[in-house]
């Protein structure tokens, strides 16, 4: 990780910059390619010289090392968008290097004169246009003539031959030819770049018309972006972010780390991130990306959208839902209280069984989402008794067989009352089935074993516990021990044995026995 970070920072020092002006972009690409090519050639020459001819050609080796350092410096200037300065210095360095090699090696007879100056003229034309090529042509001819005269008169001790003047005369024709060739090459490049620019312009017009922010990156480094994308992050134009690391620039540190470490799942291409604007403010965003080819390179095209309004709407919706649920639960509490006011001897029964039912359900492993419906069902477990006449519901003595038949029908009343209320349909298990028995002899449907919903099996034990340990007009409350023994005896008959086991554990924990 350390070395990759170091290499990433070093690469950033020599990165190809992006300019708003297309002509500048063309020149930058050419200069960037030339500089790296010269660095590579100088390194290869240096290595081969050290291996093949160690200890010799010290001057050439020194020139190679200076050339490598000079080109790296120019790459650094170019990465800082000093295009004109880097171009002029590049041409000057090449010209001085070839001049030095020429003077040290046979003057105008040196390959550095003809071929070196030829190359400089071509590069000058590509980087500075016809004016640059013309200036370098005239300068190269004048310097060549001066060196030629110095050789003729022995001022430069490089040896004199009759071919010196001939070489210069040939150069007088060759250098203008180089300038002309440069013109043709530049024209060809302009046509190629124009076509590429037209293609990029089409992409730009399409991307700017998009409803989302679009950004092209390679290993996190931003290569291009549409206007909507840069404005989303508080910048003015794409040039403000091109060439920079999008993870570090556009995401909060926490979101950047989480996004990079999240395994990318093709089945779930959309990810939520926290965007970081230029002014330091943040916003919730949603991004998805796809790998494609752009300008001959494999890149990632990312779409980004600001979901602030959506989040605000969802938060409002969640708050409204919470308020609605609170109102629902208050209504249910009101229904339960109304029943207890009517059936005075069971006052407080509903609230007691709710809390114990939830604790038992938690021990058994009921999910939090199911707990919501279980609580509502426990609160409304006897709501069907609202359909019973007072002479049955409030009768102080034992019920007749006919009255018991009517009493048992309260579970059906509960089902009829609640089934058409959508938010209570998943809470129906307790009001409808809490009188079913494990052995199948309960009511209303004589369900057996695990046919009985788990919520009803849990509540049945709690309901009997609370009823037996509470005073009634026709009997006194049972002791805890008596009630536990009764419930244990009914395991496998009236109650689910597993539920009984868990329930006894809870009761003994509270009673300390």
JSON list of C-alpha atoms in Angstrom, two decimals, residues 264-465:
[
{"chain": "A", "resi": 264, "resn": "UNK", "atom": "CA", "xyz": [-18.35, -4.39, -6.82]},
{"chain": "A", "resi": 265, "resn": "UNK", "atom": "CA", "xyz": [-21.40, -6.56, -7.47]},
{"chain": "A", "resi": 266, "resn": "UNK", "atom": "CA", "xyz": [-22.58, -6.65, -11.14]},
{"chain": "A", "resi": 267, "resn": "UNK", "atom": "CA", "xyz": [-26.11, -7.44, -9.94]},
{"chain": "A", "resi": 268, "resn": "UNK", "atom": "CA", "xyz": [-26.12, -4.29, -7.79]},
{"chain": "A", "resi": 269, "resn": "UNK", "atom": "CA", "xyz": [-24.40, -1.60, -9.88]},
{"chain": "A", "resi": 270, "resn": "UNK", "atom": "CA", "xyz": [-25.76, 1.39, -7.93]},
{"chain": "A", "resi": 271, "resn": "UNK", "atom": "CA", "xyz": [-23.96, 2.58, -4.81]},
{"chain": "A", "resi": 272, "resn": "UNK", "atom": "CA", "xyz": [-24.70, 5.37, -2.36]},
{"chain": "A", "resi": 273, "resn": "UNK", "atom": "CA", "xyz": [-21.83, 7.73, -1.55]},
{"chain": "A", "resi": 274, "resn": "UNK", "atom": "CA", "xyz": [-21.33, 11.02, 0.26]},
{"chain": "A", "resi": 275, "resn": "UNK", "atom": "CA", "xyz": [-20.18, 13.70, -2.16]},
{"chain": "A", "resi": 276, "resn": "UNK", "atom": "CA", "xyz": [-17.77, 16.47, -1.13]},
{"chain": "A", "resi": 277, "resn": "UNK", "atom": "CA", "xyz": [-18.28, 19.87, -2.74]},
{"chain": "A", "resi": 278, "resn": "UNK", "atom": "CA", "xyz": [-15.58, 22.45, -3.40]},
{"chain": "A", "resi": 279, "resn": "UNK", "atom": "CA", "xyz": [-16.77, 24.56, -0.44]},
{"chain": "A", "resi": 280, "resn": "UNK", "atom": "CA", "xyz": [-16.51, 21.58, 1.92]},
{"chain": "A", "resi": 281, "resn": "UNK", "atom": "CA", "xyz": [-20.23, 20.87, 2.18]},
{"chain": "A", "resi": 282, "resn": "UNK", "atom": "CA", "xyz": [-21.50, 17.34, 1.59]},
{"chain": "A", "resi": 283, "resn": "UNK", "atom": "CA", "xyz": [-24.50, 15.76, -0.10]},
{"chain": "A", "resi": 284, "resn": "UNK", "atom": "CA", "xyz": [-25.88, 12.22, -0.53]},
{"chain": "A", "resi": 285, "resn": "UNK", "atom": "CA", "xyz": [-25.20, 10.83, -3.97]},
{"chain": "A", "resi": 286, "resn": "UNK", "atom": "CA", "xyz": [-25.87, 7.74, -6.02]},
{"chain": "A", "resi": 287, "resn": "UNK", "atom": "CA", "xyz": [-23.39, 6.44, -8.57]},
{"chain": "A", "resi": 288, "resn": "UNK", "atom": "CA", "xyz": [-23.06, 3.64, -11.06]},
{"chain": "A", "resi": 289, "resn": "UNK", "atom": "CA", "xyz": [-20.30, 2.95, -13.55]},
{"chain": "A", "resi": 290, "resn": "UNK", "atom": "CA", "xyz": [-19.42, 0.86, -16.57]},
{"chain": "A", "resi": 291, "resn": "UNK", "atom": "CA", "xyz": [-16.09, 0.02, -18.20]},
{"chain": "A", "resi": 292, "resn": "UNK", "atom": "CA", "xyz": [-15.74, 1.11, -21.82]},
{"chain": "A", "resi": 293, "resn": "UNK", "atom": "CA", "xyz": [-13.15, 2.34, -24.32]},
{"chain": "A", "resi": 294, "resn": "UNK", "atom": "CA", "xyz": [-12.46, 6.06, -24.59]},
{"chain": "A", "resi": 295, "resn": "UNK", "atom": "CA", "xyz": [-9.70, 7.62, -26.73]},
{"chain": "A", "resi": 296, "resn": "UNK", "atom": "CA", "xyz": [-8.16, 4.17, -27.14]},
{"chain": "A", "resi": 297, "resn": "UNK", "atom": "CA", "xyz": [-8.05, 3.44, -23.40]},
{"chain": "A", "resi": 298, "resn": "UNK", "atom": "CA", "xyz": [-10.13, 1.24, -21.10]},
{"chain": "A", "resi": 299, "resn": "UNK", "atom": "CA", "xyz": [-11.85, 3.64, -18.72]},
{"chain": "A", "resi": 300, "resn": "UNK", "atom": "CA", "xyz": [-14.75, 3.72, -16.30]},
{"chain": "A", "resi": 301, "resn": "UNK", "atom": "CA", "xyz": [-17.72, 5.93, -17.17]},
{"chain": "A", "resi": 302, "resn": "UNK", "atom": "CA", "xyz": [-19.53, 6.88, -13.97]},
{"chain": "A", "resi": 303, "resn": "UNK", "atom": "CA", "xyz": [-22.98, 8.42, -13.70]},
{"chain": "A", "resi": 304, "resn": "UNK", "atom": "CA", "xyz": [-23.66, 10.46, -10.57]},
{"chain": "A", "resi": 305, "resn": "UNK", "atom": "CA", "xyz": [-26.85, 11.98, -9.25]},
{"chain": "A", "resi": 306, "resn": "UNK", "atom": "CA", "xyz": [-27.56, 14.16, -6.24]},
{"chain": "A", "resi": 307, "resn": "UNK", "atom": "CA", "xyz": [-30.25, 12.39, -4.18]},
{"chain": "A", "resi": 308, "resn": "UNK", "atom": "CA", "xyz": [-30.66, 15.10, -1.53]},
{"chain": "A", "resi": 309, "resn": "UNK", "atom": "CA", "xyz": [-34.29, 15.78, -2.47]},
{"chain": "A", "resi": 310, "resn": "UNK", "atom": "CA", "xyz": [-35.05, 12.06, -2.59]},
{"chain": "A", "resi": 311, "resn": "UNK", "atom": "CA", "xyz": [-33.49, 11.57, 0.87]},
{"chain": "A", "resi": 312, "resn": "UNK", "atom": "CA", "xyz": [-35.45, 14.51, 2.25]},
{"chain": "A", "resi": 313, "resn": "UNK", "atom": "CA", "xyz": [-38.65, 13.11, 0.78]},
{"chain": "A", "resi": 314, "resn": "UNK", "atom": "CA", "xyz": [-37.92, 9.64, 2.20]},
{"chain": "A", "resi": 315, "resn": "UNK", "atom": "CA", "xyz": [-37.17, 11.14, 5.61]},
{"chain": "A", "resi": 316, "resn": "UNK", "atom": "CA", "xyz": [-40.46, 13.05, 5.50]},
{"chain": "A", "resi": 317, "resn": "UNK", "atom": "CA", "xyz": [-42.22, 9.86, 4.42]},
{"chain": "A", "resi": 318, "resn": "UNK", "atom": "CA", "xyz": [-40.61, 7.88, 7.24]},
{"chain": "A", "resi": 319, "resn": "UNK", "atom": "CA", "xyz": [-41.56, 10.55, 9.76]},
{"chain": "A", "resi": 320, "resn": "UNK", "atom": "CA", "xyz": [-45.13, 10.60, 8.47]},
{"chain": "A", "resi": 321, "resn": "UNK", "atom": "CA", "xyz": [-45.19, 6.81, 8.67]},
{"chain": "A", "resi": 322, "resn": "UNK", "atom": "CA", "xyz": [-43.91, 6.92, 12.25]},
{"chain": "A", "resi": 323, "resn": "UNK", "atom": "CA", "xyz": [-46.58, 9.44, 13.18]},
{"chain": "A", "resi": 324, "resn": "UNK", "atom": "CA", "xyz": [-49.21, 7.30, 11.48]},
{"chain": "A", "resi": 325, "resn": "UNK", "atom": "CA", "xyz": [-48.03, 4.19, 13.32]},
{"chain": "A", "resi": 326, "resn": "UNK", "atom": "CA", "xyz": [-48.10, 6.13, 16.59]},
{"chain": "A", "resi": 327, "resn": "UNK", "atom": "CA", "xyz": [-51.67, 7.19, 15.83]},
{"chain": "A", "resi": 328, "resn": "UNK", "atom": "CA", "xyz": [-52.58, 3.59, 14.95]},
{"chain": "A", "resi": 329, "resn": "UNK", "atom": "CA", "xyz": [-51.06, 2.25, 18.15]},
{"chain": "A", "resi": 330, "resn": "UNK", "atom": "CA", "xyz": [-52.80, 4.92, 20.21]},
{"chain": "A", "resi": 331, "resn": "UNK", "atom": "CA", "xyz": [-56.07, 3.89, 18.58]},
{"chain": "A", "resi": 332, "resn": "UNK", "atom": "CA", "xyz": [-55.40, 0.23, 19.40]},
{"chain": "A", "resi": 333, "resn": "UNK", "atom": "CA", "xyz": [-54.62, 1.20, 22.97]},
{"chain": "A", "resi": 334, "resn": "UNK", "atom": "CA", "xyz": [-57.91, 3.06, 23.06]},
{"chain": "A", "resi": 335, "resn": "UNK", "atom": "CA", "xyz": [-59.79, -0.01, 21.81]},
{"chain": "A", "resi": 336, "resn": "UNK", "atom": "CA", "xyz": [-58.12, -2.19, 24.42]},
{"chain": "A", "resi": 337, "resn": "UNK", "atom": "CA", "xyz": [-58.87, 0.31, 27.18]},
{"chain": "A", "resi": 338, "resn": "UNK", "atom": "CA", "xyz": [-62.51, 0.53, 26.05]},
{"chain": "A", "resi": 339, "resn": "UNK", "atom": "CA", "xyz": [-62.85, -3.24, 26.38]},
{"chain": "A", "resi": 340, "resn": "UNK", "atom": "CA", "xyz": [-61.26, -3.23, 29.84]},
{"chain": "A", "resi": 341, "resn": "UNK", "atom": "CA", "xyz": [-63.65, -0.46, 30.95]},
{"chain": "A", "resi": 342, "resn": "UNK", "atom": "CA", "xyz": [-66.49, -2.67, 29.90]},
{"chain": "A", "resi": 343, "resn": "UNK", "atom": "CA", "xyz": [-64.97, -5.85, 31.40]},
{"chain": "A", "resi": 344, "resn": "UNK", "atom": "CA", "xyz": [-63.87, -4.26, 34.67]},
{"chain": "A", "resi": 345, "resn": "UNK", "atom": "CA", "xyz": [-62.42, -7.34, 36.34]},
{"chain": "A", "resi": 346, "resn": "UNK", "atom": "CA", "xyz": [-59.67, -7.68, 33.67]},
{"chain": "A", "resi": 347, "resn": "UNK", "atom": "CA", "xyz": [-58.32, -4.14, 34.02]},
{"chain": "A", "resi": 348, "resn": "UNK", "atom": "CA", "xyz": [-54.62, -3.92, 33.17]},
{"chain": "A", "resi": 349, "resn": "UNK", "atom": "CA", "xyz": [-54.62, -7.44, 31.68]},
{"chain": "A", "resi": 350, "resn": "UNK", "atom": "CA", "xyz": [-53.84, -6.34, 28.10]},
{"chain": "A", "resi": 351, "resn": "UNK", "atom": "CA", "xyz": [-50.81, -4.23, 28.98]},
{"chain": "A", "resi": 352, "resn": "UNK", "atom": "CA", "xyz": [-49.38, -6.94, 31.25]},
{"chain": "A", "resi": 353, "resn": "UNK", "atom": "CA", "xyz": [-49.63, -9.68, 28.66]},
{"chain": "A", "resi": 354, "resn": "UNK", "atom": "CA", "xyz": [-48.15, -7.45, 25.94]},
{"chain": "A", "resi": 355, "resn": "UNK", "atom": "CA", "xyz": [-44.87, -6.91, 27.79]},
{"chain": "A", "resi": 356, "resn": "UNK", "atom": "CA", "xyz": [-44.47, -10.55, 28.83]},
{"chain": "A", "resi": 357, "resn": "UNK", "atom": "CA", "xyz": [-45.39, -11.78, 25.34]},
{"chain": "A", "resi": 358, "resn": "UNK", "atom": "CA", "xyz": [-42.74, -9.59, 23.73]},
{"chain": "A", "resi": 359, "resn": "UNK", "atom": "CA", "xyz": [-40.05, -10.79, 26.13]},
{"chain": "A", "resi": 360, "resn": "UNK", "atom": "CA", "xyz": [-40.94, -14.45, 25.54]},
{"chain": "A", "resi": 361, "resn": "UNK", "atom": "CA", "xyz": [-41.01, -13.89, 21.77]},
{"chain": "A", "resi": 362, "resn": "UNK", "atom": "CA", "xyz": [-37.56, -12.29, 21.90]},
{"chain": "A", "resi": 363, "resn": "UNK", "atom": "CA", "xyz": [-36.15, -15.30, 23.76]},
{"chain": "A", "resi": 364, "resn": "UNK", "atom": "CA", "xyz": [-37.64, -17.65, 21.16]},
{"chain": "A", "resi": 365, "resn": "UNK", "atom": "CA", "xyz": [-36.08, -15.62, 18.33]},
{"chain": "A", "resi": 366, "resn": "UNK", "atom": "CA", "xyz": [-38.94, -13.68, 16.79]},
{"chain": "A", "resi": 367, "resn": "UNK", "atom": "CA", "xyz": [-37.66, -10.89, 14.50]},
{"chain": "A", "resi": 368, "resn": "UNK", "atom": "CA", "xyz": [-38.02, -7.20, 15.33]},
{"chain": "A", "resi": 369, "resn": "UNK", "atom": "CA", "xyz": [-40.37, -6.69, 12.37]},
{"chain": "A", "resi": 370, "resn": "UNK", "atom": "CA", "xyz": [-42.63, -9.51, 13.56]},
{"chain": "A", "resi": 371, "resn": "UNK", "atom": "CA", "xyz": [-42.56, -8.05, 17.08]},
{"chain": "A", "resi": 372, "resn": "UNK", "atom": "CA", "xyz": [-44.53, -5.04, 15.85]},
{"chain": "A", "resi": 373, "resn": "UNK", "atom": "CA", "xyz": [-47.44, -7.22, 14.68]},
{"chain": "A", "resi": 374, "resn": "UNK", "atom": "CA", "xyz": [-47.15, -9.48, 17.70]},
{"chain": "A", "resi": 375, "resn": "UNK", "atom": "CA", "xyz": [-47.50, -6.49, 20.04]},
{"chain": "A", "resi": 376, "resn": "UNK", "atom": "CA", "xyz": [-50.60, -5.27, 18.22]},
{"chain": "A", "resi": 377, "resn": "UNK", "atom": "CA", "xyz": [-52.12, -8.75, 18.24]},
{"chain": "A", "resi": 378, "resn": "UNK", "atom": "CA", "xyz": [-51.48, -9.14, 21.98]},
{"chain": "A", "resi": 379, "resn": "UNK", "atom": "CA", "xyz": [-53.01, -5.75, 22.69]},
{"chain": "A", "resi": 380, "resn": "UNK", "atom": "CA", "xyz": [-56.17, -6.68, 20.74]},
{"chain": "A", "resi": 381, "resn": "UNK", "atom": "CA", "xyz": [-56.34, -10.37, 21.70]},
{"chain": "A", "resi": 382, "resn": "UNK", "atom": "CA", "xyz": [-59.82, -10.08, 23.26]},
{"chain": "A", "resi": 383, "resn": "UNK", "atom": "CA", "xyz": [-61.19, -7.34, 20.99]},
{"chain": "A", "resi": 384, "resn": "UNK", "atom": "CA", "xyz": [-63.77, -9.87, 19.73]},
{"chain": "A", "resi": 385, "resn": "UNK", "atom": "CA", "xyz": [-65.48, -9.72, 23.13]},
{"chain": "A", "resi": 386, "resn": "UNK", "atom": "CA", "xyz": [-66.84, -6.34, 22.04]},
{"chain": "A", "resi": 387, "resn": "UNK", "atom": "CA", "xyz": [-69.38, -8.42, 20.10]},
{"chain": "A", "resi": 388, "resn": "UNK", "atom": "CA", "xyz": [-70.64, -10.29, 23.19]},
{"chain": "A", "resi": 389, "resn": "UNK", "atom": "CA", "xyz": [-73.74, -9.22, 25.09]},
{"chain": "A", "resi": 390, "resn": "UNK", "atom": "CA", "xyz": [-73.31, -7.91, 28.65]},
{"chain": "A", "resi": 391, "resn": "UNK", "atom": "CA", "xyz": [-75.24, -10.79, 30.21]},
{"chain": "A", "resi": 392, "resn": "UNK", "atom": "CA", "xyz": [-72.49, -13.16, 29.02]},
{"chain": "A", "resi": 393, "resn": "UNK", "atom": "CA", "xyz": [-69.42, -10.97, 29.24]},
{"chain": "A", "resi": 394, "resn": "UNK", "atom": "CA", "xyz": [-70.22, -9.57, 32.69]},
{"chain": "A", "resi": 395, "resn": "UNK", "atom": "CA", "xyz": [-71.90, -12.64, 34.21]},
{"chain": "A", "resi": 396, "resn": "UNK", "atom": "CA", "xyz": [-70.42, -13.16, 37.73]},
{"chain": "A", "resi": 397, "resn": "UNK", "atom": "CA", "xyz": [-71.07, -16.90, 37.88]},
{"chain": "A", "resi": 398, "resn": "UNK", "atom": "CA", "xyz": [-70.32, -19.91, 35.67]},
{"chain": "A", "resi": 399, "resn": "UNK", "atom": "CA", "xyz": [-71.50, -19.83, 32.04]},
{"chain": "A", "resi": 400, "resn": "UNK", "atom": "CA", "xyz": [-73.98, -22.31, 30.60]},
{"chain": "A", "resi": 401, "resn": "UNK", "atom": "CA", "xyz": [-73.05, -24.48, 27.63]},
{"chain": "A", "resi": 402, "resn": "UNK", "atom": "CA", "xyz": [-74.94, -22.13, 25.32]},
{"chain": "A", "resi": 403, "resn": "UNK", "atom": "CA", "xyz": [-73.18, -19.10, 26.81]},
{"chain": "A", "resi": 404, "resn": "UNK", "atom": "CA", "xyz": [-69.80, -20.81, 26.44]},
{"chain": "A", "resi": 405, "resn": "UNK", "atom": "CA", "xyz": [-70.55, -21.37, 22.77]},
{"chain": "A", "resi": 406, "resn": "UNK", "atom": "CA", "xyz": [-71.23, -17.66, 22.40]},
{"chain": "A", "resi": 407, "resn": "UNK", "atom": "CA", "xyz": [-68.09, -16.82, 24.40]},
{"chain": "A", "resi": 408, "resn": "UNK", "atom": "CA", "xyz": [-65.92, -19.01, 22.17]},
{"chain": "A", "resi": 409, "resn": "UNK", "atom": "CA", "xyz": [-67.23, -17.12, 19.18]},
{"chain": "A", "resi": 410, "resn": "UNK", "atom": "CA", "xyz": [-65.32, -13.97, 20.28]},
{"chain": "A", "resi": 411, "resn": "UNK", "atom": "CA", "xyz": [-62.26, -15.12, 18.27]},
{"chain": "A", "resi": 412, "resn": "UNK", "atom": "CA", "xyz": [-64.40, -15.13, 15.11]},
{"chain": "A", "resi": 413, "resn": "UNK", "atom": "CA", "xyz": [-65.74, -11.69, 16.03]},
{"chain": "A", "resi": 414, "resn": "UNK", "atom": "CA", "xyz": [-62.11, -10.50, 16.27]},
{"chain": "A", "resi": 415, "resn": "UNK", "atom": "CA", "xyz": [-61.30, -11.92, 12.82]},
{"chain": "A", "resi": 416, "resn": "UNK", "atom": "CA", "xyz": [-64.38, -10.31, 11.29]},
{"chain": "A", "resi": 417, "resn": "UNK", "atom": "CA", "xyz": [-63.61, -6.97, 12.94]},
{"chain": "A", "resi": 418, "resn": "UNK", "atom": "CA", "xyz": [-59.90, -6.79, 11.98]},
{"chain": "A", "resi": 419, "resn": "UNK", "atom": "CA", "xyz": [-59.54, -8.65, 8.68]},
{"chain": "A", "resi": 420, "resn": "UNK", "atom": "CA", "xyz": [-60.39, -5.64, 6.51]},
{"chain": "A", "resi": 421, "resn": "UNK", "atom": "CA", "xyz": [-57.91, -3.32, 8.24]},
{"chain": "A", "resi": 422, "resn": "UNK", "atom": "CA", "xyz": [-54.68, -3.68, 6.16]},
{"chain": "A", "resi": 423, "resn": "UNK", "atom": "CA", "xyz": [-52.17, -2.71, 8.83]},
{"chain": "A", "resi": 424, "resn": "UNK", "atom": "CA", "xyz": [-53.71, -5.22, 11.30]},
{"chain": "A", "resi": 425, "resn": "UNK", "atom": "CA", "xyz": [-53.98, -8.24, 8.98]},
{"chain": "A", "resi": 426, "resn": "UNK", "atom": "CA", "xyz": [-50.53, -9.54, 10.07]},
{"chain": "A", "resi": 427, "resn": "UNK", "atom": "CA", "xyz": [-51.58, -9.11, 13.72]},
{"chain": "A", "resi": 428, "resn": "UNK", "atom": "CA", "xyz": [-54.61, -11.41, 13.38]},
{"chain": "A", "resi": 429, "resn": "UNK", "atom": "CA", "xyz": [-52.83, -14.60, 14.52]},
{"chain": "A", "resi": 430, "resn": "UNK", "atom": "CA", "xyz": [-53.21, -13.85, 18.22]},
{"chain": "A", "resi": 431, "resn": "UNK", "atom": "CA", "xyz": [-56.84, -12.55, 18.32]},
{"chain": "A", "resi": 432, "resn": "UNK", "atom": "CA", "xyz": [-58.01, -15.41, 16.07]},
{"chain": "A", "resi": 433, "resn": "UNK", "atom": "CA", "xyz": [-55.92, -18.40, 17.18]},
{"chain": "A", "resi": 434, "resn": "UNK", "atom": "CA", "xyz": [-54.85, -17.86, 20.82]},
{"chain": "A", "resi": 435, "resn": "UNK", "atom": "CA", "xyz": [-57.43, -20.38, 22.09]},
{"chain": "A", "resi": 436, "resn": "UNK", "atom": "CA", "xyz": [-56.19, -23.20, 19.82]},
{"chain": "A", "resi": 437, "resn": "UNK", "atom": "CA", "xyz": [-54.68, -26.14, 21.76]},
{"chain": "A", "resi": 438, "resn": "UNK", "atom": "CA", "xyz": [-51.47, -27.97, 20.91]},
{"chain": "A", "resi": 439, "resn": "UNK", "atom": "CA", "xyz": [-53.39, -31.31, 20.80]},
{"chain": "A", "resi": 440, "resn": "UNK", "atom": "CA", "xyz": [-56.02, -29.95, 18.40]},
{"chain": "A", "resi": 441, "resn": "UNK", "atom": "CA", "xyz": [-58.95, -29.62, 20.80]},
{"chain": "A", "resi": 442, "resn": "UNK", "atom": "CA", "xyz": [-59.05, -25.84, 20.93]},
{"chain": "A", "resi": 443, "resn": "UNK", "atom": "CA", "xyz": [-61.13, -23.34, 18.98]},
{"chain": "A", "resi": 444, "resn": "UNK", "atom": "CA", "xyz": [-62.16, -21.86, 16.57]},
{"chain": "A", "resi": 445, "resn": "UNK", "atom": "CA", "xyz": [-60.54, -24.20, 13.95]},
{"chain": "A", "resi": 446, "resn": "UNK", "atom": "CA", "xyz": [-59.13, -27.09, 16.00]},
{"chain": "A", "resi": 447, "resn": "UNK", "atom": "CA", "xyz": [-55.61, -26.55, 14.65]},
{"chain": "A", "resi": 448, "resn": "UNK", "atom": "CA", "xyz": [-52.93, -28.89, 15.98]},
{"chain": "A", "resi": 449, "resn": "UNK", "atom": "CA", "xyz": [-49.23, -28.52, 16.83]},
{"chain": "A", "resi": 450, "resn": "UNK", "atom": "CA", "xyz": [-47.27, -26.25, 14.52]},
{"chain": "A", "resi": 451, "resn": "UNK", "atom": "CA", "xyz": [-50.38, -25.62, 12.43]},
{"chain": "A", "resi": 452, "resn": "UNK", "atom": "CA", "xyz": [-51.06, -23.01, 15.09]},
{"chain": "A", "resi": 453, "resn": "UNK", "atom": "CA", "xyz": [-49.18, -19.78, 14.30]},
{"chain": "A", "resi": 454, "resn": "UNK", "atom": "CA", "xyz": [-46.14, -19.22, 16.54]},
{"chain": "A", "resi": 455, "resn": "UNK", "atom": "CA", "xyz": [-47.44, -15.86, 17.77]},
{"chain": "A", "resi": 456, "resn": "UNK", "atom": "CA", "xyz": [-50.64, -17.52, 19.03]},
{"chain": "A", "resi": 457, "resn": "UNK", "atom": "CA", "xyz": [-48.67, -20.36, 20.71]},
{"chain": "A", "resi": 458, "resn": "UNK", "atom": "CA", "xyz": [-46.51, -17.83, 22.54]},
{"chain": "A", "resi": 459, "resn": "UNK", "atom": "CA", "xyz": [-49.41, -15.67, 23.61]},
{"chain": "A", "resi": 460, "resn": "UNK", "atom": "CA", "xyz": [-51.56, -18.60, 24.79]},
{"chain": "A", "resi": 461, "resn": "UNK", "atom": "CA", "xyz": [-49.10, -19.40, 27.60]},
{"chain": "A", "resi": 462, "resn": "UNK", "atom": "CA", "xyz": [-48.80, -15.76, 28.69]},
{"chain": "A", "resi": 463, "resn": "UNK", "atom": "CA", "xyz": [-52.58, -15.25, 28.60]},
{"chain": "A", "resi": 464, "resn": "UNK", "atom": "CA", "xyz": [-53.25, -18.23, 30.86]},
{"chain": "A", "resi": 465, "resn": "UNK", "atom": "CA", "xyz": [-50.43, -17.19, 33.22]}
]
